[in-house]
JSON list of C-alpha atoms in Angstrom, two decimals:
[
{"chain": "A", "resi": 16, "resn": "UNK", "atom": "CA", "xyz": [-10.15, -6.18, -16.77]},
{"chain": "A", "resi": 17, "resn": "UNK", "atom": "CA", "xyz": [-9.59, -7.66, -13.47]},
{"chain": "A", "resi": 18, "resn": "UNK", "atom": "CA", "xyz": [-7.68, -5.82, -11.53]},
{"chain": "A", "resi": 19, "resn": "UNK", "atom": "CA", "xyz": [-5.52, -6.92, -8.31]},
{"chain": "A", "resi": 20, "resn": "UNK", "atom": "CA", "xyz": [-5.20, -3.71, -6.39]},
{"chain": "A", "resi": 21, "resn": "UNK", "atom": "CA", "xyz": [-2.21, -3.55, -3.54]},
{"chain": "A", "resi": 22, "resn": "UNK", "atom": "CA", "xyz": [-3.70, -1.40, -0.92]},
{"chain": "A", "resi": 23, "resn": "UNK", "atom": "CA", "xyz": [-1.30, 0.30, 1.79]},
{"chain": "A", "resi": 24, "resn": "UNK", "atom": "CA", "xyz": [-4.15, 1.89, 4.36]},
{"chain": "A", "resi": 25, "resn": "UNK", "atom": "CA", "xyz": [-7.72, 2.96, 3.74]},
{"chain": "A", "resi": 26, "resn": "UNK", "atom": "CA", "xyz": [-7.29, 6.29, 3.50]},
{"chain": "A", "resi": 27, "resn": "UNK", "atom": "CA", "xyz": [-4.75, 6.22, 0.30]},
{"chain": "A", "resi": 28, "resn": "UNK", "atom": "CA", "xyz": [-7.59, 3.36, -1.04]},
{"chain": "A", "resi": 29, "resn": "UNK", "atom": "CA", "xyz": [-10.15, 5.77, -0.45]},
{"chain": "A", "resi": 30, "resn": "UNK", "atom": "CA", "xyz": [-9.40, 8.16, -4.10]},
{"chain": "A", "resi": 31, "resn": "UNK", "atom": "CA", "xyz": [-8.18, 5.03, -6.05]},
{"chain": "A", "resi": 32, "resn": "UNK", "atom": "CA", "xyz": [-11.13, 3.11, -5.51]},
{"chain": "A", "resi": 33, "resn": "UNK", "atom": "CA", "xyz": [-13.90, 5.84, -6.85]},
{"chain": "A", "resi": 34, "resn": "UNK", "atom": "CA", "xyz": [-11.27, 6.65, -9.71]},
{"chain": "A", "resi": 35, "resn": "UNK", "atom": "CA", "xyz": [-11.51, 2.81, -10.39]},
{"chain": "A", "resi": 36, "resn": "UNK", "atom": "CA", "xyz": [-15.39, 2.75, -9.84]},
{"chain": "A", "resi": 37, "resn": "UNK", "atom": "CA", "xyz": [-16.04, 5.71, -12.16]},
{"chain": "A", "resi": 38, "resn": "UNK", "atom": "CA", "xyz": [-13.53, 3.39, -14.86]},
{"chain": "A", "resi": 39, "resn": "UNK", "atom": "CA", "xyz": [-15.84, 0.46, -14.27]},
{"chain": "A", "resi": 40, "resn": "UNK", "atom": "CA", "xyz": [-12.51, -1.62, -13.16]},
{"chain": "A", "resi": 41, "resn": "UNK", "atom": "CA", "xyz": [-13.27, -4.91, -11.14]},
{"chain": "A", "resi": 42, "resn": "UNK", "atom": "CA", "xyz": [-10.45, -5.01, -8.79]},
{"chain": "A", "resi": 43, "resn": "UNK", "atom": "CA", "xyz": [-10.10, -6.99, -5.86]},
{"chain": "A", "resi": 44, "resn": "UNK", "atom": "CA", "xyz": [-7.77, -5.72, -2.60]},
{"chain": "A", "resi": 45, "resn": "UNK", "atom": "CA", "xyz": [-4.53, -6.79, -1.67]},
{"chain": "A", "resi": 46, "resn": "UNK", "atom": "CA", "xyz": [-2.86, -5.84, 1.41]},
{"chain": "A", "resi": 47, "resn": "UNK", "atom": "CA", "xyz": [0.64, -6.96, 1.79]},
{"chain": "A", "resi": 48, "resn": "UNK", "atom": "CA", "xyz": [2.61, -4.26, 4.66]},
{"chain": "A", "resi": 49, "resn": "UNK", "atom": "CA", "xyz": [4.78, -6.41, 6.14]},
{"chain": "A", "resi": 50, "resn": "UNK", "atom": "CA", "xyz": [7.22, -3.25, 6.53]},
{"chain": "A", "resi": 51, "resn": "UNK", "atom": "CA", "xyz": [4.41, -1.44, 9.40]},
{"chain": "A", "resi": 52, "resn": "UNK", "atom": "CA", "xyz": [5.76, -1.04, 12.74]},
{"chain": "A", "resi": 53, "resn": "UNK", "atom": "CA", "xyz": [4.65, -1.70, 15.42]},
{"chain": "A", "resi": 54, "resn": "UNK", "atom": "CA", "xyz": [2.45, -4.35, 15.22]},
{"chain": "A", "resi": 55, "resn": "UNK", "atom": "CA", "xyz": [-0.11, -2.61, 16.61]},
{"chain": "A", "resi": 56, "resn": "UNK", "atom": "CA", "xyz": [-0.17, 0.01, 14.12]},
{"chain": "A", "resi": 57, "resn": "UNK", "atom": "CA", "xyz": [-0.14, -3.21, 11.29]},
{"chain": "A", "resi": 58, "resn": "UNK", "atom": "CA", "xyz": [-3.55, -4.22, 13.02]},
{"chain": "A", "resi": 59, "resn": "UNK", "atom": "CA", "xyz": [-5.07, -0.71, 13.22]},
{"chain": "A", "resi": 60, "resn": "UNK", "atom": "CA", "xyz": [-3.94, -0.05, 9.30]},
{"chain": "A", "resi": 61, "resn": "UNK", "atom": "CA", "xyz": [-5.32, -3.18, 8.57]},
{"chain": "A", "resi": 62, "resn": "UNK", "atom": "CA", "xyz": [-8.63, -3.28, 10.28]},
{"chain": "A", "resi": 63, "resn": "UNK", "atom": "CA", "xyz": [-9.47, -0.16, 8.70]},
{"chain": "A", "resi": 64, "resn": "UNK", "atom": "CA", "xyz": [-8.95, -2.08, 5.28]},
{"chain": "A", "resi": 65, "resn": "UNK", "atom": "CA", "xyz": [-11.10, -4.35, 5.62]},
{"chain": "A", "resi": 66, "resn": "UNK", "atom": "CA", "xyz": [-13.80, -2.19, 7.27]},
{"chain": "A", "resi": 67, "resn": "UNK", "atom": "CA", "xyz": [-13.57, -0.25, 4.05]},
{"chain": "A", "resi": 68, "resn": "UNK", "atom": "CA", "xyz": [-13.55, -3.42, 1.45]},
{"chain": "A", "resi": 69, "resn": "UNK", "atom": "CA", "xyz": [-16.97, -4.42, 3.68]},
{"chain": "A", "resi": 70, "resn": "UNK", "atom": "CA", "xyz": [-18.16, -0.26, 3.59]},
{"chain": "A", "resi": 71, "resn": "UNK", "atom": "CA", "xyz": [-17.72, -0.84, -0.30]},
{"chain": "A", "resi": 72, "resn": "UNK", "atom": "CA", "xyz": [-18.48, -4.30, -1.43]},
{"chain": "A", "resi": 73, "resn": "UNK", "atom": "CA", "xyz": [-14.95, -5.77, -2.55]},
{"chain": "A", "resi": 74, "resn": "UNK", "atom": "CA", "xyz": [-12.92, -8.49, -1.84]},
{"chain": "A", "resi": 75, "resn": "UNK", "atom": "CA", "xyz": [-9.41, -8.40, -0.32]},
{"chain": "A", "resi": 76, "resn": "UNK", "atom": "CA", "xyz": [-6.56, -11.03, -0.07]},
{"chain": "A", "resi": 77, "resn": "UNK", "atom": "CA", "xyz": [-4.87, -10.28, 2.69]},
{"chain": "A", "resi": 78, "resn": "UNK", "atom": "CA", "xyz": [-1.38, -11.71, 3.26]},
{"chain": "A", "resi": 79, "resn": "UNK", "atom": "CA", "xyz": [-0.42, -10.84, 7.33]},
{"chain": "A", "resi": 80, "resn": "UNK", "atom": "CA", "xyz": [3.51, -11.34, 7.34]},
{"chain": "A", "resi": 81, "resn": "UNK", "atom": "CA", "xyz": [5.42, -9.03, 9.79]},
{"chain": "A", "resi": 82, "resn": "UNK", "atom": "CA", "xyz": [9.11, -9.13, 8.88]},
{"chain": "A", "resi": 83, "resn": "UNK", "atom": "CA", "xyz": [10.61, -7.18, 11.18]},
{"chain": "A", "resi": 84, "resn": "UNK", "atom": "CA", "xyz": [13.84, -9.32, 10.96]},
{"chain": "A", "resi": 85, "resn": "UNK", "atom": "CA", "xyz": [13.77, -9.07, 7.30]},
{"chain": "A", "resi": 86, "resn": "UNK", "atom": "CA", "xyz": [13.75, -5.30, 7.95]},
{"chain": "A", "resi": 87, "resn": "UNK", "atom": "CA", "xyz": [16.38, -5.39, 10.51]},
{"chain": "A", "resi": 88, "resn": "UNK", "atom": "CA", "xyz": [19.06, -7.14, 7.77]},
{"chain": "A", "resi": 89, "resn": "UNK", "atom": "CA", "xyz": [17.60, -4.66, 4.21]},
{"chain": "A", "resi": 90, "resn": "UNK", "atom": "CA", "xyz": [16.41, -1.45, 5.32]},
{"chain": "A", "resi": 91, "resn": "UNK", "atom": "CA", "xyz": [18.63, 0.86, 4.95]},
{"chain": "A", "resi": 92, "resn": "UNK", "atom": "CA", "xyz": [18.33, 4.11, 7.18]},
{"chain": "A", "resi": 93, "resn": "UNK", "atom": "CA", "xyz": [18.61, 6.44, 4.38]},
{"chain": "A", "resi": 94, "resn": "UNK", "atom": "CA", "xyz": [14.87, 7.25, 2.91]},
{"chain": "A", "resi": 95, "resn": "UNK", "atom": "CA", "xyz": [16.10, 7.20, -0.43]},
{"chain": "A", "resi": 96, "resn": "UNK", "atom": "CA", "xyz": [17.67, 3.59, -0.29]},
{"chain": "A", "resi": 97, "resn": "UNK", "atom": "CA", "xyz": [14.77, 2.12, 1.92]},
{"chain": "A", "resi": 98, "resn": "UNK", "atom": "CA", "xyz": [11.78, 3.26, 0.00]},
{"chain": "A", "resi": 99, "resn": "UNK", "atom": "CA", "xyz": [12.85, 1.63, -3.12]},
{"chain": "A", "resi": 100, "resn": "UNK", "atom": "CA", "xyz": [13.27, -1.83, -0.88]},
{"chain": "A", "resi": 101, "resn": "UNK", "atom": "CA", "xyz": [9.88, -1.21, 0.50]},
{"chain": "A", "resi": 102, "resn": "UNK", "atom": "CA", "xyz": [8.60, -1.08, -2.85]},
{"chain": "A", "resi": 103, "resn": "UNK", "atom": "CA", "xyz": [9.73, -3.89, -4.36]},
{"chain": "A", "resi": 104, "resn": "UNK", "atom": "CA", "xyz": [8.73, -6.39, -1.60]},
{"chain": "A", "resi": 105, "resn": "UNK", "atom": "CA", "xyz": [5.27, -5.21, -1.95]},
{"chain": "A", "resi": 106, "resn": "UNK", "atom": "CA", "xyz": [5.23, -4.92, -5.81]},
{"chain": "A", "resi": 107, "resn": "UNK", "atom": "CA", "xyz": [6.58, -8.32, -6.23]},
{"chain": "A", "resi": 108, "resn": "UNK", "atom": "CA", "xyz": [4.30, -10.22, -4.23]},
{"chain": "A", "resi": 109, "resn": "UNK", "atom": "CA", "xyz": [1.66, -8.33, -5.63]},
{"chain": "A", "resi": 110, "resn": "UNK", "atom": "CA", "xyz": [2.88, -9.27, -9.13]},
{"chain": "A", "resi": 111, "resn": "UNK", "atom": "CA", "xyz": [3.14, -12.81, -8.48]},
{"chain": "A", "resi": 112, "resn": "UNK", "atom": "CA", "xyz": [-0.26, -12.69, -6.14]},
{"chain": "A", "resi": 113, "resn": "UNK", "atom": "CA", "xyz": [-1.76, -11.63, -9.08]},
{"chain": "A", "resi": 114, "resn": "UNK", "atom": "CA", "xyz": [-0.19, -13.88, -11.77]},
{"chain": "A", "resi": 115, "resn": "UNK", "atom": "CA", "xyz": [-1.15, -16.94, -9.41]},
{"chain": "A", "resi": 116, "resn": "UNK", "atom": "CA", "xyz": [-4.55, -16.19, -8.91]},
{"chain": "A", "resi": 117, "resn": "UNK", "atom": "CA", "xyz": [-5.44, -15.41, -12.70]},
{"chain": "A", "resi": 118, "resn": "UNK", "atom": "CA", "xyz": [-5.90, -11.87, -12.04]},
{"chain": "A", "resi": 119, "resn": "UNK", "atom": "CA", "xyz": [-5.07, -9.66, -16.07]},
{"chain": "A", "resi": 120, "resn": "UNK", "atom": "CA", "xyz": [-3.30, -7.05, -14.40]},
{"chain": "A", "resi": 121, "resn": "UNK", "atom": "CA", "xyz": [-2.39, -4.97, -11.16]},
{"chain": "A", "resi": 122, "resn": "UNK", "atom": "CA", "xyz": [-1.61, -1.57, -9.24]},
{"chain": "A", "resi": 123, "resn": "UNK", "atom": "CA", "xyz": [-1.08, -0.40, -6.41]},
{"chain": "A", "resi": 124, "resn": "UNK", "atom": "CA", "xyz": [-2.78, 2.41, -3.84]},
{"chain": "A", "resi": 125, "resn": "UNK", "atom": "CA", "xyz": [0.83, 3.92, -3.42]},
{"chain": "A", "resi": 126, "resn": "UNK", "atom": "CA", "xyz": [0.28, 5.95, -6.32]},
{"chain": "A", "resi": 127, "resn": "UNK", "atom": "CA", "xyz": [-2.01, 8.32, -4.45]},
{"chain": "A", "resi": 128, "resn": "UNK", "atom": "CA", "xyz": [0.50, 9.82, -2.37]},
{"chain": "A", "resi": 129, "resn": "UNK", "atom": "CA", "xyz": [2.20, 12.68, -3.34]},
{"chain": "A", "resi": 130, "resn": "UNK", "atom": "CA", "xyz": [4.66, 12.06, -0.30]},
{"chain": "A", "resi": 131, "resn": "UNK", "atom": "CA", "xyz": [5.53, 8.43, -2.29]},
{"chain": "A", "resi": 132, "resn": "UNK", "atom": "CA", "xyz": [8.49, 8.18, -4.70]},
{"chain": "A", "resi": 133, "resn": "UNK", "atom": "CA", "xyz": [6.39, 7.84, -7.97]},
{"chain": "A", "resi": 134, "resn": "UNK", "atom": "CA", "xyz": [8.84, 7.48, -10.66]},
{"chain": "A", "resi": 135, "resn": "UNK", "atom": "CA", "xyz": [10.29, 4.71, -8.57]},
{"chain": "A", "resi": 136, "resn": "UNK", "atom": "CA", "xyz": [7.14, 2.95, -7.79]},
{"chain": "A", "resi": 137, "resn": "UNK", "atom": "CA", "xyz": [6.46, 2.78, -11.61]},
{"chain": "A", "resi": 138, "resn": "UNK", "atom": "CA", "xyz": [9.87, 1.46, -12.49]},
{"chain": "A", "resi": 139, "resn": "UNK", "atom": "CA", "xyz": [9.69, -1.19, -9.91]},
{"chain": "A", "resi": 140, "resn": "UNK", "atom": "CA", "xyz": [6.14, -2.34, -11.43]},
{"chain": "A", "resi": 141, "resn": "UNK", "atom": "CA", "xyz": [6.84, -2.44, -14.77]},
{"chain": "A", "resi": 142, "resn": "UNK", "atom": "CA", "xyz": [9.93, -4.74, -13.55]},
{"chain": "A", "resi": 143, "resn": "UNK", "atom": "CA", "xyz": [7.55, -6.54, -11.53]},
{"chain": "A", "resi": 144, "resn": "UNK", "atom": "CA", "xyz": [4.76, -6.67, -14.59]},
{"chain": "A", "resi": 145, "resn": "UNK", "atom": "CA", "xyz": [7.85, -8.26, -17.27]},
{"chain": "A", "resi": 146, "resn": "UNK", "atom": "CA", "xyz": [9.70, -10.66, -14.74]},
{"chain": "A", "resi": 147, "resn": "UNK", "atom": "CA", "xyz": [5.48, -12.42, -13.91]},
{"chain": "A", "resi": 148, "resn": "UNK", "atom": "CA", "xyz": [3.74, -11.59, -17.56]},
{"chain": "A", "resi": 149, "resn": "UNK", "atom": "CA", "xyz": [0.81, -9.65, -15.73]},
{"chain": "A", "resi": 150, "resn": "UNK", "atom": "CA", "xyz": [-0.03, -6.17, -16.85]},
{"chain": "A", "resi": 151, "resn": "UNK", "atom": "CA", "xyz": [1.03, -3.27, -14.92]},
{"chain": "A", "resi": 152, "resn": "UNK", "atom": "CA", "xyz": [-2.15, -0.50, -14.74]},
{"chain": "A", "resi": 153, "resn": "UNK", "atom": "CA", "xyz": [-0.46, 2.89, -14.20]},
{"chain": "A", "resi": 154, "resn": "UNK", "atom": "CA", "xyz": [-2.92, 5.55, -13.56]},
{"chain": "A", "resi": 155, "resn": "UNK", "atom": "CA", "xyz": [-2.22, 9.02, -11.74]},
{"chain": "A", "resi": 156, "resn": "UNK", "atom": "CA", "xyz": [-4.11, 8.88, -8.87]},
{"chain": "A", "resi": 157, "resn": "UNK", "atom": "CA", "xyz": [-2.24, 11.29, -7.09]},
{"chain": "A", "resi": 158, "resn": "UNK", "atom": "CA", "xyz": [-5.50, 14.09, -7.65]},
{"chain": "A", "resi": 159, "resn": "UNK", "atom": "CA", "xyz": [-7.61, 11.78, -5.16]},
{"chain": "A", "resi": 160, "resn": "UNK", "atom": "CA", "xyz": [-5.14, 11.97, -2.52]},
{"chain": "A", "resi": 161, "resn": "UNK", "atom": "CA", "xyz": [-6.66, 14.65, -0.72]},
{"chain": "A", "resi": 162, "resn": "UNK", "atom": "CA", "xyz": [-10.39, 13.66, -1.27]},
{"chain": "A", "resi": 163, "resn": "UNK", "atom": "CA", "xyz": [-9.92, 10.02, -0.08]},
{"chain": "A", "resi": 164, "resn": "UNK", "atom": "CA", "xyz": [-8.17, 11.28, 2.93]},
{"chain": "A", "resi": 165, "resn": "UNK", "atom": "CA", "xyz": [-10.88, 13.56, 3.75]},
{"chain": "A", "resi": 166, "resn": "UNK", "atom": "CA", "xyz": [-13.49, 10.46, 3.26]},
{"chain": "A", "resi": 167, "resn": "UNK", "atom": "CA", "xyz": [-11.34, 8.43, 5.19]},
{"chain": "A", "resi": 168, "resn": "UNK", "atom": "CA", "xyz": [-11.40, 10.48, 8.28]},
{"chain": "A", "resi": 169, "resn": "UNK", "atom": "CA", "xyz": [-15.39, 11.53, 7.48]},
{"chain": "A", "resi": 170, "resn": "UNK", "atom": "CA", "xyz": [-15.73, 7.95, 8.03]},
{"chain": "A", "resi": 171, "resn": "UNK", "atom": "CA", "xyz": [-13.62, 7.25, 10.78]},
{"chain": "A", "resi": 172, "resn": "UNK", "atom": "CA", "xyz": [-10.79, 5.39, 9.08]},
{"chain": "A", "resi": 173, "resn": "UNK", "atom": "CA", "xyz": [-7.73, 4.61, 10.86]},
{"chain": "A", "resi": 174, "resn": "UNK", "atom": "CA", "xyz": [-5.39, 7.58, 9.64]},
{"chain": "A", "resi": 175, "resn": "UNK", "atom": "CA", "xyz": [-1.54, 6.88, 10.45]},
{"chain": "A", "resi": 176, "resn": "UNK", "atom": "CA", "xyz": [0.93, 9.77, 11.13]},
{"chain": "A", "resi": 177, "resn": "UNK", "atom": "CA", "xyz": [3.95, 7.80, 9.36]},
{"chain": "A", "resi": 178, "resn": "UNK", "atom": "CA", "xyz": [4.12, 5.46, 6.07]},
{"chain": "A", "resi": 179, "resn": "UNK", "atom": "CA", "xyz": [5.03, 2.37, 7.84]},
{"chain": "A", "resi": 180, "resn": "UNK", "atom": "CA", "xyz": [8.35, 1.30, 8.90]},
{"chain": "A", "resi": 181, "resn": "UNK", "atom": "CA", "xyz": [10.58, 2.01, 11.66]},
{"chain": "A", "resi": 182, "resn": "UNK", "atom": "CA", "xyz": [12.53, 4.15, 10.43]},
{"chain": "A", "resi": 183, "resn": "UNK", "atom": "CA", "xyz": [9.76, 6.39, 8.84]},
{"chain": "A", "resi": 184, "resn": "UNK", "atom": "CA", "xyz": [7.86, 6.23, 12.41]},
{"chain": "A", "resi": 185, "resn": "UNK", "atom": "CA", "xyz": [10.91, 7.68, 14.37]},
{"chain": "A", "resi": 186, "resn": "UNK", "atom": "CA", "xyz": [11.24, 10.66, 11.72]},
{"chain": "A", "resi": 187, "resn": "UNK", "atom": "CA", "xyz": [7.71, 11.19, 12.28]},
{"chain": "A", "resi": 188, "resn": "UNK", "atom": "CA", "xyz": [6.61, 14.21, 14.71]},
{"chain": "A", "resi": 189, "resn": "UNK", "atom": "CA", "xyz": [3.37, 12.76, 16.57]},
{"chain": "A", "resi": 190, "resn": "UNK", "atom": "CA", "xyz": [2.94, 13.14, 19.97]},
{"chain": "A", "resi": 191, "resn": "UNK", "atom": "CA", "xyz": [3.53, 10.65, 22.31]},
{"chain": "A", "resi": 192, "resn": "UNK", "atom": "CA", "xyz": [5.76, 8.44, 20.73]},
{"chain": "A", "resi": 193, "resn": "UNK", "atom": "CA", "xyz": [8.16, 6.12, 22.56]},
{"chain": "A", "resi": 194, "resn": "UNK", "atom": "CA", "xyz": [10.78, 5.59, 19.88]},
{"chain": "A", "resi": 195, "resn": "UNK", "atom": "CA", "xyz": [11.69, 2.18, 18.25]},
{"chain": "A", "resi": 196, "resn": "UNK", "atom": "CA", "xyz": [15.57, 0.74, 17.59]},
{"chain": "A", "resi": 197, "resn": "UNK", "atom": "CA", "xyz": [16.39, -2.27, 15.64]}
]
């Protein structure tokens, strides 16, 4: 199988790679965030991915659109209404990425969290996997979350204090935080 993996951060692609190492899986990264606010934070997130893709030998496509207009019009300040939004932006592009480029199926690195909304993610892919005729590889790889963070920071990975967006930053209880409006 070749595998087109959407990866979020390096920390949540920490687990999912060694469960797709120890599975023999060829994958190859994908990071699409376009919802990750500030820009600075998109670089820092970033960065670490591809420190990590050189740390472990794979390729990643990277995609660099920040859409904070496009945010501005969708998101919707409820977490329940946004996430799903989120979700699909990725999850499409990642679907299509992957049908364009020849790729037999793909997943995603959201699937690690246990703060992510799992059953949704899953709908959204299989949605994703039928509307572009590429496979959609679920695997639970929410029992690495903990160990790839753990790597991640043992390595010095960038590790965020929110999931991305705006909204998501100004719930978020770090220190030191001037606060963002739209």
């Amino acid at each position: 199988m070749n595998l087109l993996l959407h990866i979020c951060c390096a920390p949540c692609a920490m687990g999912v790679i060694k469960r797709l190492n120890s599975e023999r899986i060829k994958y190859t990264g994908f990071c699409y965030n376009p919802n990750i606010h500030p820009e600075d934070e998109y670089r820092k997130r970033y960065d670490s991915v591809i420190s990590l893709s050189k740390d472990e030998s794979f390729e990643v496509i990277s995609n660099n659109d920040l859409m904070l207009e496009y945010w501005k019009e969708k998101l919707e300040p409820e977490k329940n209404k946004r996430c799903g939004v989120c979700y699909a932006l990725r999850l499409e592009k990642t679907a299509r990425t992957a049908k364009e480029k020849g790729f037999d199926a793909f997943t995603t690195t959201l699937l690690v969290s246990p703060w992510q909304d799992h059953e949704k993610i899953i709908e959204i892919a299989e949605t994703c996997s039928k509307k572009y005729g590429v496979y959609f590889l679920y695997m639970d790889f929410r029992p690495y979350y903990r160990e790839g963070k753990n790597e991640a920071y043992k390595r010095g990975y960038y590790l965020q204090k929110y999931c991305g967006c705006v909204y998501s930053y100004n719930e978020s209880d770090h220190k030191k935080k001037p606060v963002y409006k739209f």
